[in-house]
Amino acid sequence: ATAPVANAEAGSIRTTPTSFIGKIISPIHGLSFFIPPVTYILCVPFNRFVQPAWMQRMSLPNTYLKHENQVGLRVAACAATFVLLRFTGRTMTHLGNQWHAIGRREKPRVVQTGPYAVVRHPLYTSVLIQGLLFTVMSWSYAPLVGLGIVAGAFAVKMPIE
């Protein structure tokens, strides 16, 4: 419902990226963000709730923490995800009619309220934090690979916006 309201209040998106990289950067960042957690969510239940061997080879080391502490960290990361979802919702509220995937609206304005008063791209910040939380939740290096790709995609995307 956000996009129709944004189109009605701030106009349609007037300009979009014309270069090849500008057109594919959003799908790249989306896929690299979602593939690690979706893979984990699909593979573990189908393997009787045990990480498959290929996934265990990418696990973070278990030498520094007791098992109970590791489980506590993973549960805390899950809880932090819900806090981050709330933050993202509030951020979208402040973004309001300026919401867009990538491009400029007919009546653009710089949002300077809420988290936008502190950080220019709070949604990007929340995605990067979520990548770290995915790493702890799955106790794997795999989300860090996706996080690196997402960070690179954001470096390309920010100037385009």
Coordinates of C-alpha atoms in Angstrom, one line a residue, residues 37-102:
P37 CA 18.7 -17.2 5.3
V38 CA 16.3 -18.8 2.9
T39 CA 18.8 -21.6 2.2
Y40 CA 19.2 -22.2 5.9
I41 CA 15.4 -22.2 6.5
L42 CA 14.8 -24.6 3.7
C43 CA 17.8 -27.0 4.2
V44 CA 17.7 -27.5 8.0
P45 CA 14.0 -28.7 8.3
F46 CA 14.5 -31.0 5.3
N47 CA 17.6 -32.5 6.9
R48 CA 15.7 -33.5 10.1
F49 CA 16.6 -30.2 11.8
V50 CA 20.3 -30.7 11.6
Q51 CA 22.6 -28.6 9.5
P52 CA 23.8 -30.5 6.4
A53 CA 27.5 -31.4 6.2
W54 CA 28.2 -28.7 3.6
M55 CA 26.6 -26.1 5.8
Q56 CA 28.5 -27.3 8.9
R57 CA 31.8 -26.7 7.1
M58 CA 30.8 -23.0 6.9
S59 CA 30.0 -22.8 10.7
L60 CA 31.5 -20.3 12.9
P61 CA 34.1 -21.7 15.4
N62 CA 32.7 -23.3 18.5
T63 CA 35.9 -23.1 20.5
Y64 CA 35.4 -19.8 22.3
L65 CA 31.9 -20.3 23.7
K66 CA 30.1 -22.9 25.7
H67 CA 27.1 -24.4 23.9
E68 CA 24.7 -22.7 26.2
N69 CA 26.2 -19.3 25.4
Q70 CA 26.1 -19.9 21.7
V71 CA 22.5 -20.8 21.9
G72 CA 21.8 -17.7 24.0
L73 CA 23.5 -15.6 21.3
R74 CA 21.5 -17.2 18.6
V75 CA 18.2 -16.6 20.5
A76 CA 19.3 -13.0 21.2
A77 CA 19.9 -12.5 17.4
C78 CA 16.4 -13.8 16.7
A79 CA 14.9 -11.4 19.2
A80 CA 17.0 -8.5 17.8
T81 CA 15.5 -9.3 14.4
F82 CA 12.1 -8.4 15.7
V83 CA 13.4 -5.1 17.2
L84 CA 15.0 -4.4 13.8
L85 CA 11.7 -5.1 12.0
R86 CA 10.0 -2.5 14.3
F87 CA 12.8 0.0 13.5
T88 CA 12.3 -0.7 9.8
G89 CA 8.6 -0.1 10.1
R90 CA 9.1 3.2 11.8
T91 CA 11.7 4.2 9.3
M92 CA 9.2 3.5 6.5
T93 CA 6.7 5.7 8.3
H94 CA 9.2 8.6 8.2
L95 CA 10.1 7.9 4.6
G96 CA 6.4 8.2 3.7
N97 CA 5.6 9.3 0.2
Q98 CA 9.3 9.4 -0.8
W99 CA 9.5 5.6 -0.8
H100 CA 10.9 4.1 -4.0
A101 CA 13.0 1.1 -5.0
I102 CA 15.5 3.2 -6.9

